Each structure stands twice: as C-alpha cells, then as structure tokens.
mmCIF file of C-alpha atoms and ligand atoms in Angstrom:
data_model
loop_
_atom_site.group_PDB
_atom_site.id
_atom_site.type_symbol
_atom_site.label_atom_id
_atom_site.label_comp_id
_atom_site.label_asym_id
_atom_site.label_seq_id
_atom_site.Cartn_x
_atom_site.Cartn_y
_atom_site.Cartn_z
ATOM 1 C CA UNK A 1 97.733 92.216 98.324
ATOM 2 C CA UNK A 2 99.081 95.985 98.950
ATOM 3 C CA UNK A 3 98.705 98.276 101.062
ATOM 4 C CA UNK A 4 98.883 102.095 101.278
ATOM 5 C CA UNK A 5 98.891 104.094 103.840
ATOM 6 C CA UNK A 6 99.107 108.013 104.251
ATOM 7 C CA UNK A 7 100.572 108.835 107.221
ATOM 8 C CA UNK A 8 102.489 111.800 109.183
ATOM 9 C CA UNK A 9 104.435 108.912 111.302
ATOM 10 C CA UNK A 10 105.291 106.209 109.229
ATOM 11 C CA UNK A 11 107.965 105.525 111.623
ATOM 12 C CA UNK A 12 105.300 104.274 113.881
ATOM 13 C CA UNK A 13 104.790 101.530 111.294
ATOM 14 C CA UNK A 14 108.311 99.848 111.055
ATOM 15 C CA UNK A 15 108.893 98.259 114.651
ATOM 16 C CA UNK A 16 105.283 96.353 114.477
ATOM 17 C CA UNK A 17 105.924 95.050 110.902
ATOM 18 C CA UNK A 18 109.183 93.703 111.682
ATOM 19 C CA UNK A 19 107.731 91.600 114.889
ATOM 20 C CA UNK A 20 105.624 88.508 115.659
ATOM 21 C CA UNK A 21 103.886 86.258 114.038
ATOM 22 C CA UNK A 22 102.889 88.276 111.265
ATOM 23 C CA UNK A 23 106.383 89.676 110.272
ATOM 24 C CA UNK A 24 106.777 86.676 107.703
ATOM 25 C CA UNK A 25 103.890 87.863 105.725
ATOM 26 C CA UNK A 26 104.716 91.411 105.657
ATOM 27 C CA UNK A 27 108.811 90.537 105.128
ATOM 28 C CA UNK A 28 107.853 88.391 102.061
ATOM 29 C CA UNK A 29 105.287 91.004 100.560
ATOM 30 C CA UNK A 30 102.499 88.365 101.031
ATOM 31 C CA UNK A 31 101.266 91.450 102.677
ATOM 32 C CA UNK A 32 102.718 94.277 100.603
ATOM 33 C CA UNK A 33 103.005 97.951 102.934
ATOM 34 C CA UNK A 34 103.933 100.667 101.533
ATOM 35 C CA UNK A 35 104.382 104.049 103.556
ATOM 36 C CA UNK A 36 103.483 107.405 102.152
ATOM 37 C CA UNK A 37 104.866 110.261 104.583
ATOM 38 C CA UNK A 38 102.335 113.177 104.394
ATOM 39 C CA UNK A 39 104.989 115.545 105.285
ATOM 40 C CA UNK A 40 106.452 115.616 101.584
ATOM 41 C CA UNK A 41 103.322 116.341 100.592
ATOM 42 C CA UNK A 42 102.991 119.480 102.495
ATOM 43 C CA UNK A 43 102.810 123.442 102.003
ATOM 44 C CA UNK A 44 105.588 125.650 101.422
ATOM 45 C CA UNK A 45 109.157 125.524 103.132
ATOM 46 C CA UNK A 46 107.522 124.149 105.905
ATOM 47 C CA UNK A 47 105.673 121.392 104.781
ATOM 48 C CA UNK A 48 102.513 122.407 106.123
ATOM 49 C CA UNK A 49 99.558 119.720 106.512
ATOM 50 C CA UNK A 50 97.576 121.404 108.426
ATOM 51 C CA UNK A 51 95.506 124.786 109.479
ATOM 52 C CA UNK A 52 92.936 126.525 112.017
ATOM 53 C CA UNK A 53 88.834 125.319 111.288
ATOM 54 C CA UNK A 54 86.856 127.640 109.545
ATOM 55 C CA UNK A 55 84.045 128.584 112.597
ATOM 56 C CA UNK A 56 86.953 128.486 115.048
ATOM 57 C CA UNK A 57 87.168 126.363 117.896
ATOM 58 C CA UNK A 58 90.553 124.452 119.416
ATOM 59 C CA UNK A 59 93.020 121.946 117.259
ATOM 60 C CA UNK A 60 93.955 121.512 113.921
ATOM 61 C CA UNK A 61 92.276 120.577 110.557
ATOM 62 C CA UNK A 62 94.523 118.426 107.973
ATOM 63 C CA UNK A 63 94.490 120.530 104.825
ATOM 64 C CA UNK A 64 92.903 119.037 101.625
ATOM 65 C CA UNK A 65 95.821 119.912 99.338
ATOM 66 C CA UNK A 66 98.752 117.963 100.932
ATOM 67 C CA UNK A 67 96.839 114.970 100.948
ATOM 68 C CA UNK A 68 95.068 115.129 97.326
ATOM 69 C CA UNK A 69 98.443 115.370 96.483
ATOM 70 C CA UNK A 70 99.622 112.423 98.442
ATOM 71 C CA UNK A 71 96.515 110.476 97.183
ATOM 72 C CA UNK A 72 97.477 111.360 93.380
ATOM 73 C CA UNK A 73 100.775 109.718 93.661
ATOM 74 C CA UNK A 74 99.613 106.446 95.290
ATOM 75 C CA UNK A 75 96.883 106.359 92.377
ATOM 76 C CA UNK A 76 99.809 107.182 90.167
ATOM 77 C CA UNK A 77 101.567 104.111 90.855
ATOM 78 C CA UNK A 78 98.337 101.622 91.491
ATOM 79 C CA UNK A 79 95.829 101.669 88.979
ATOM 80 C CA UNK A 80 93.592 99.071 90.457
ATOM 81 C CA UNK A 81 90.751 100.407 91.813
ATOM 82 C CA UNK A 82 91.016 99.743 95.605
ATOM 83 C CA UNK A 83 89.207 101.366 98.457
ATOM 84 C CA UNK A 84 90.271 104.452 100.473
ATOM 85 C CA UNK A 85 89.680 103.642 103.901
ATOM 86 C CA UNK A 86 89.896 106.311 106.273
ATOM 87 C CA UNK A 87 89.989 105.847 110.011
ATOM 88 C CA UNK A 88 87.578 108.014 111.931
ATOM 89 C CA UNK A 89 85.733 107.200 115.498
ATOM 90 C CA UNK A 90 82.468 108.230 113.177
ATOM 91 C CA UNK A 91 83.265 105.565 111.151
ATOM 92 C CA UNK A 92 81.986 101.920 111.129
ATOM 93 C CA UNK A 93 83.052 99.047 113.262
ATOM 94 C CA UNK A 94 85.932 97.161 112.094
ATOM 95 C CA UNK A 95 84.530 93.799 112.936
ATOM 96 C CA UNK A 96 86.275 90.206 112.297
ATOM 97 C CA UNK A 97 84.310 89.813 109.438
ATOM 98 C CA UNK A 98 85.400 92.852 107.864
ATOM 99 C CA UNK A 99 88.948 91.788 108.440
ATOM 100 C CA UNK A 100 88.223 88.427 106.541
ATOM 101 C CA UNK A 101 86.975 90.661 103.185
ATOM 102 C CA UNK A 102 89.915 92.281 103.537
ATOM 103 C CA UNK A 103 91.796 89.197 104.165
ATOM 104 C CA UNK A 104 90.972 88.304 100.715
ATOM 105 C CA UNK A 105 91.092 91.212 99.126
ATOM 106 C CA UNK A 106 93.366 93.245 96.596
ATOM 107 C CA UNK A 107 94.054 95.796 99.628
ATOM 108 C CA UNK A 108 93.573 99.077 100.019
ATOM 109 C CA UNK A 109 95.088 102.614 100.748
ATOM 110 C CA UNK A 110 94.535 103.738 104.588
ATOM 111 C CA UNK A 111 94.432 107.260 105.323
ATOM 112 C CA UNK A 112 95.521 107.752 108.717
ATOM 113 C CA UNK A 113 94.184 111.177 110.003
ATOM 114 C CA UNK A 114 95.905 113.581 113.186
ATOM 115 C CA UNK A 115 94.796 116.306 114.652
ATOM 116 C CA UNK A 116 91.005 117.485 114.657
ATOM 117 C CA UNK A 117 90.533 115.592 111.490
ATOM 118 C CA UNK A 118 90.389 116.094 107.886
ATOM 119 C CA UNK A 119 88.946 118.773 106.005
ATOM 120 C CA UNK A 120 85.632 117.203 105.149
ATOM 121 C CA UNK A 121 85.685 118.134 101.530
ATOM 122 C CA UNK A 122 88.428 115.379 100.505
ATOM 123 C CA UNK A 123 86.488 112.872 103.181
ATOM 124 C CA UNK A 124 83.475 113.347 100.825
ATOM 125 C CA UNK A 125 85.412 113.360 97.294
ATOM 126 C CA UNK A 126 87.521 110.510 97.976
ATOM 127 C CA UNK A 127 86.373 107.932 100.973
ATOM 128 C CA UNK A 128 84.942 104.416 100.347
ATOM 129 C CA UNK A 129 84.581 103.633 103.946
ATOM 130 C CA UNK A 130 85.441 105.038 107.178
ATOM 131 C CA UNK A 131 86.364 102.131 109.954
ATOM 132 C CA UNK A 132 86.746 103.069 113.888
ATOM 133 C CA UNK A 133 88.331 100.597 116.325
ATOM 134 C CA UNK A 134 85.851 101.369 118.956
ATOM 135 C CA UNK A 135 84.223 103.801 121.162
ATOM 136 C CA UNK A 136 87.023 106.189 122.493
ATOM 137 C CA UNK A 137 89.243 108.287 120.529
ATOM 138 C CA UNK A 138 92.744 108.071 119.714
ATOM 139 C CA UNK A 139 95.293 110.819 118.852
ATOM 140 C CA UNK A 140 95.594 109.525 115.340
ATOM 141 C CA UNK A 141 94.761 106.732 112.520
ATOM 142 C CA UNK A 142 97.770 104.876 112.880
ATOM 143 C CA UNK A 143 97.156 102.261 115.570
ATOM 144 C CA UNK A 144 93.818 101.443 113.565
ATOM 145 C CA UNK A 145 95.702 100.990 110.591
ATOM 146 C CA UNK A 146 98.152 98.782 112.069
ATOM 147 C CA UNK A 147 95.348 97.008 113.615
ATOM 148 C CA UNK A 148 93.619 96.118 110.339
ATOM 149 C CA UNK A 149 97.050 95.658 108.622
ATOM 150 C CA UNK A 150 97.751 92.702 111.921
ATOM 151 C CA UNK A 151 94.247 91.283 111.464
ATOM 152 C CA UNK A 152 94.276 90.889 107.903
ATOM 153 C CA UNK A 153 98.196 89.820 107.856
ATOM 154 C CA UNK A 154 97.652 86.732 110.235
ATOM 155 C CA UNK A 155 94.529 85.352 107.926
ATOM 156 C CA UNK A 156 97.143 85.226 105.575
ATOM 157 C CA UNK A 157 97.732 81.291 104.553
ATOM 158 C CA UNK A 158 101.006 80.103 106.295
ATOM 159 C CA UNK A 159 101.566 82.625 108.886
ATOM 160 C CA UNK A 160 99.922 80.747 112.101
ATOM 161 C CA UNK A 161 100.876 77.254 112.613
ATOM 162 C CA UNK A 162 98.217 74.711 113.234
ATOM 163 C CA UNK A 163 98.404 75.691 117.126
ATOM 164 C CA UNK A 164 97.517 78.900 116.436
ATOM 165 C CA UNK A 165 95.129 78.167 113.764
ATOM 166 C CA UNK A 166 92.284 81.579 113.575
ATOM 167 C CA UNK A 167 90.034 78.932 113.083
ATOM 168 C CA UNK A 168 88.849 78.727 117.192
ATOM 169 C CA UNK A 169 89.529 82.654 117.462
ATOM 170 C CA UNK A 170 86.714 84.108 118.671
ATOM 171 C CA UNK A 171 84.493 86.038 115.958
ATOM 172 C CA UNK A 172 86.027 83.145 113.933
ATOM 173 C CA UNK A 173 84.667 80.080 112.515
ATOM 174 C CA UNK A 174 81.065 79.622 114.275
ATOM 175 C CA UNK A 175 81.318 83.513 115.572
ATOM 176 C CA UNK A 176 81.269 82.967 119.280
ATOM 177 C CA UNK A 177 83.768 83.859 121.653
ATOM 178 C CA UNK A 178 86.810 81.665 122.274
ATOM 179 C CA UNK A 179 86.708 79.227 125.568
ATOM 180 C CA UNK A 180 89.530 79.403 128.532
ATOM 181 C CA UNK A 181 93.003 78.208 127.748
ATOM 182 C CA UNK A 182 95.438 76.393 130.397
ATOM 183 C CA UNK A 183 99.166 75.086 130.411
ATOM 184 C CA UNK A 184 101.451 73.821 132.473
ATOM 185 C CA UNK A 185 102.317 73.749 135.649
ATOM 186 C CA UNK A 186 98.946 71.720 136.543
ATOM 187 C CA UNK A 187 98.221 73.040 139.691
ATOM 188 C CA UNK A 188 99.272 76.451 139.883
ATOM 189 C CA UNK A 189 99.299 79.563 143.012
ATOM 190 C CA UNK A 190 99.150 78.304 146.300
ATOM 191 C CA UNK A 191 97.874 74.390 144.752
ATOM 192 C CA UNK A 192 94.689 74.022 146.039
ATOM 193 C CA UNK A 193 91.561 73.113 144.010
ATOM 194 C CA UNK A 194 91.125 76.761 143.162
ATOM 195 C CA UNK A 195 93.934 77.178 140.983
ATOM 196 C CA UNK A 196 94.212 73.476 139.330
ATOM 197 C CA UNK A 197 93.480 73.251 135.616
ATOM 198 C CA UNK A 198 90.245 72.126 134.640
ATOM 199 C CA UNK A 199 90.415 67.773 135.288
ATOM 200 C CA UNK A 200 88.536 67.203 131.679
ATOM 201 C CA UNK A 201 91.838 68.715 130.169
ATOM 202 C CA UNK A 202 93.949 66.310 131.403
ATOM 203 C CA UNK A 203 91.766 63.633 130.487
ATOM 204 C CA UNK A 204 93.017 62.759 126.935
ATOM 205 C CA UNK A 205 89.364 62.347 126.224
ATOM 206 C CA UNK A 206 89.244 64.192 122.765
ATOM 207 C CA UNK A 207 84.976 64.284 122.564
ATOM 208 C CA UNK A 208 84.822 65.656 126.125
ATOM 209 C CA UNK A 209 87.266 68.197 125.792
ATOM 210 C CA UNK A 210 85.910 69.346 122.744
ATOM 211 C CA UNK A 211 82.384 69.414 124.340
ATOM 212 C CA UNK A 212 84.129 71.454 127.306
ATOM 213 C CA UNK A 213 85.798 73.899 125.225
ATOM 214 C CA UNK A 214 82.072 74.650 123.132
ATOM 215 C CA UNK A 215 80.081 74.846 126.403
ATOM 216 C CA UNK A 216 82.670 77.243 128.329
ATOM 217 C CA UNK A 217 82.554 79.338 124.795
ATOM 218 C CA UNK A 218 78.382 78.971 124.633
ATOM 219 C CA UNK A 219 78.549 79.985 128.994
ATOM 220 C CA UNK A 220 81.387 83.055 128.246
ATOM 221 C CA UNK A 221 79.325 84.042 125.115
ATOM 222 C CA UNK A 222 76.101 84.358 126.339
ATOM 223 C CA UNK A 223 77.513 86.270 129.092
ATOM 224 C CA UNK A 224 79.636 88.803 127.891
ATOM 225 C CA UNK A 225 77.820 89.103 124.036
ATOM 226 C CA UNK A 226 74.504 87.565 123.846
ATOM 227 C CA UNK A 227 74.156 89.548 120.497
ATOM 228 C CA UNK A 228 76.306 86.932 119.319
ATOM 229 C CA UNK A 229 74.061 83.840 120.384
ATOM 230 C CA UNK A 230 71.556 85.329 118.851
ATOM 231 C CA UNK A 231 73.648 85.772 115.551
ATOM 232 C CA UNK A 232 75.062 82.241 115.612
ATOM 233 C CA UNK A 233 71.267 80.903 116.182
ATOM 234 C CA UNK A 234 69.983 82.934 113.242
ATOM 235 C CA UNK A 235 72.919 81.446 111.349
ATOM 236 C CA UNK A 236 72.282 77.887 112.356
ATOM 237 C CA UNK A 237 75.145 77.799 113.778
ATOM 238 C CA UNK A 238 74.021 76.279 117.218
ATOM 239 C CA UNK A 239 72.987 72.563 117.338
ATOM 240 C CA UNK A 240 70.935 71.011 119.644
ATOM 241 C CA UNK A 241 73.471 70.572 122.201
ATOM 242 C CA UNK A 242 74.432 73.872 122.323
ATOM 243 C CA UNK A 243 71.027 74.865 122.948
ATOM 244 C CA UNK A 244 69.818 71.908 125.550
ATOM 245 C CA UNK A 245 73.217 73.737 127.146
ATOM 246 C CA UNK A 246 72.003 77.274 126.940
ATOM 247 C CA UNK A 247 68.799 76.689 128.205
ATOM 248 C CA UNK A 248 70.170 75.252 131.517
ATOM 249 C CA UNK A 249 72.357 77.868 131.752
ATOM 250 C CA UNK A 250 71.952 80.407 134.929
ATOM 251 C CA UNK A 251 73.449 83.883 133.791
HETATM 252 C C1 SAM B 1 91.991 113.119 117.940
HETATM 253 S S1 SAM B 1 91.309 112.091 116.691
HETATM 254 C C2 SAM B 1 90.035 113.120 116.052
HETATM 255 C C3 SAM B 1 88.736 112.830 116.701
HETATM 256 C C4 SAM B 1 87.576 113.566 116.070
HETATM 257 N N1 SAM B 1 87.644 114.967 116.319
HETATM 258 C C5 SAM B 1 86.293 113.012 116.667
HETATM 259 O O1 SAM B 1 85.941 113.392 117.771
HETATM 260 O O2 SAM B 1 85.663 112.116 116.042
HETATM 261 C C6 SAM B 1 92.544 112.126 115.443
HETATM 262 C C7 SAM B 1 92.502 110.965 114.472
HETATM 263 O O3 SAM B 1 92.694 109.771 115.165
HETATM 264 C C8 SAM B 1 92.046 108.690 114.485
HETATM 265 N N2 SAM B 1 91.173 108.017 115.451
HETATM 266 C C9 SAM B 1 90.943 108.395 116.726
HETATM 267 N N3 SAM B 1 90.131 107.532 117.355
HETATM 268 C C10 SAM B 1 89.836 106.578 116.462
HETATM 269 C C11 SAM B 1 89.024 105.406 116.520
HETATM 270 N N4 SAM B 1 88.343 105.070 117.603
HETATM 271 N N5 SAM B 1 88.948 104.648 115.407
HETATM 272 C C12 SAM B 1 89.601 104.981 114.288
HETATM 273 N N6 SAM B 1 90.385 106.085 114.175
HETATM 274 C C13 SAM B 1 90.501 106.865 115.248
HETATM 275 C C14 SAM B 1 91.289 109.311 113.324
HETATM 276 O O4 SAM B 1 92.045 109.119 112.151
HETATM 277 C C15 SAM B 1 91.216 110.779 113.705
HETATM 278 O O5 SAM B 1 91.151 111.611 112.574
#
C-alpha cells in the first residue's frame, strides 16, 4: 500500500517513520510513504502557499493553486484511484475501524492542511473524506496523518509479535476496551496490599485469568464508554457471562 501526503513539513514525518515498532513496515515499503513538500508547489520567487480570506478576519487561507498543482503530480505518478483524505477538526472521526479499511486498503494521499485552512473550493473539487483526531484543534494535519499512517502501519502482518498482538487492543477484536496490565516486581510502592498485582495473575490458571482480563474490560468499558456495550451487545458480541457480569455490576 502507498501513501501520499501533501505537506509544508515533511520533515516532521522522518523521525516517527524511522522509530518503533512500526519502522519495519515503513523501512521495507510494506507501508510505502511518500512526501510531497507543498513549498515547491508554491507562487512566485517566494513559493507562496498561502493568502488573506476573502471577508477578512485573522490567519491564513492555503491557496488552491499550489496544491492543485501538488495534487496533479501525485495523480501523475499513481493512477489508481485512491482517496484524498484531508484532515480537518470538521471532519469525521477516525475510529479503529476506519484504521482497519485502511489497513487493507490500496492507501491513499493525505492532505495535511496549516494555517486557517484550505480554500474551500479545492476541499469541494477534490476530497473523498475529511478525518479529525478528536475534539480540539491542532496547528496542522500532520500529527493526524502520522496518526493514521501508525495505526494502519502496525495492522500490517508481521510488525507486532504475538505479545503485542492488536488482537486484545481495545476497539479491537470484540470492540471493548482493553483490561489492566501488570509486570514485575510483584508487589510494588511501599508493598502493602494496595500496590500488589492482582493474585489471579499469578495463578497460572489460564480460564481464570482470561475470565479476569474480560470482566475488568466489561467493568472499565461500561464505565468509561457504555456506547460501546451497547455496540458489542447489538453485535452479539457479549455472551451470557458477560452479561450475568454486567448486570451485577455497581457503576
Ligand atoms: C489551526 S487548524 C485549522 C482549524 C480550523 N480553522 C477549524 O477551526 O476547524 C490547521 C490545520 O490543522 C489540522 N487539524 C487541526 N486540528 C485537527 C483535528 N482535530 N483533526 C484533524 N486535523 C486537524 C487541519 O488540517 C487544519 O486545516
């Protein structure tokens, strides 16, 4: 799979491709980035990408031009018909889910906007979907795109070991969150009961643990997202444990 992405700091990409657990898939082009500086795409001697709004107002508006320009080349070299995502906090939630289409997709070409924005116009002309990481705002598309380009990269098959297998992520797999995690040292802090790791851990009983690790994922669920209980019920994804377990529960 490839990816472009229009950007005015591609430098921002290189140190978080090069690191972790994902820097095997985007090393071997299992992941395939490629960086498109909007700079060079720019007005005049001065490689202008952006101007004032029309209606006035403060900031800057990225100009049209520079990036149908930009957009012309990537096209130029890709023929396949993949989707121009731009990142916007209008645009929809990038979810887990939309990371697995992704995941197991062609790619795409991210359009990373600064400033105010982009002039509408080539939003409406060119745009198949506009993703937002969540409800705040940024000072530019860049750490969404790397976001997306880390969720989709450690899907990849052969980047996480078996330890760090997606499948128990939350969002993942049954679509709850994920339970607790412990390691060593046992007891840990001043070692009183407070700070030991929970006993059925240590147990090396492989059904209980398992049953531990659901419940303390049903409790922290219904919690802190109840939309997803409600999800994973519509979805059958609950048995009749889980809900014997949910009904007890006091939140
Ligand atoms: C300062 S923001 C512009 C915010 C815009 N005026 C608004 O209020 O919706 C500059 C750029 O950062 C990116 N950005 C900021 N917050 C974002 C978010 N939550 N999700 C995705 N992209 C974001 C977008 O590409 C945006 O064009």
């Amino acid at each position: 799979m490839r990816f472009d992405v229009l950007t005015l700091f591609p430098e921002l990409f290189e140190p978080h491709l090069a690191l972790g657990v994902t820097r095997r898939a985007f090393e071997t082009r299992q992941v395939d980035v490629r960086l498109w500086p909007l700079r060079e795409y720019g007005e005049g001697a001065y490689r202008r990408i952006d101007d004032r709004p029309f209606g006035g107002g403060p900031g800057m508006v990225m100009l049209a031009d520079p990036l149908q320009r930009a957009l012309s080349a990537v096209r130029a070299e890709r023929t396949d018909a993949v989707p121009l995502v731009h990142f916007s906090p209008t645009g929809r939630p990038l979810t887990q889910a939309l990371v697995r289409e992704f995941a197991a997709g062609p790619g795409a070409v991210l359009l990373c906007g600064r400033y105010e924005g982009i002039d509408q116009r080539f939003l409406d002309r060119h745009v198949d979907l506009e993703l937002s990481l969540g409800d705040f705002v940024l000072s530019g598309g860049e750490l969404p795109a790397l976001a997306l380009l880390d969720a989709v990269a450690r899907l990849q098959p052969g980047v996480l070991n078996d330890a760090e297998s997606h499948e128990q992520d939350s969002f993942s797999g049954d679509g709850l969150l994920d339970c607790p995690h412990y390691s060593r040292p046992e007891f840990w802090g001043e070692g009183d009961a407070a700070t030991a790791v929970p006993a059925v851990l240590l147990s090396g009983h492989h059904a209980q643990i398992a049953r531990w690790r659901r419940e303390r994922s049903l409790q922290i669920t219904a919690q802190r997202r109840p939309d997803l209980i409600i999800a994973a019920r519509a979805a059958g994804r609950l048995s009749q444990a889980d809900e014997r377990y949910l009904a007890q529960l006091v939140i």
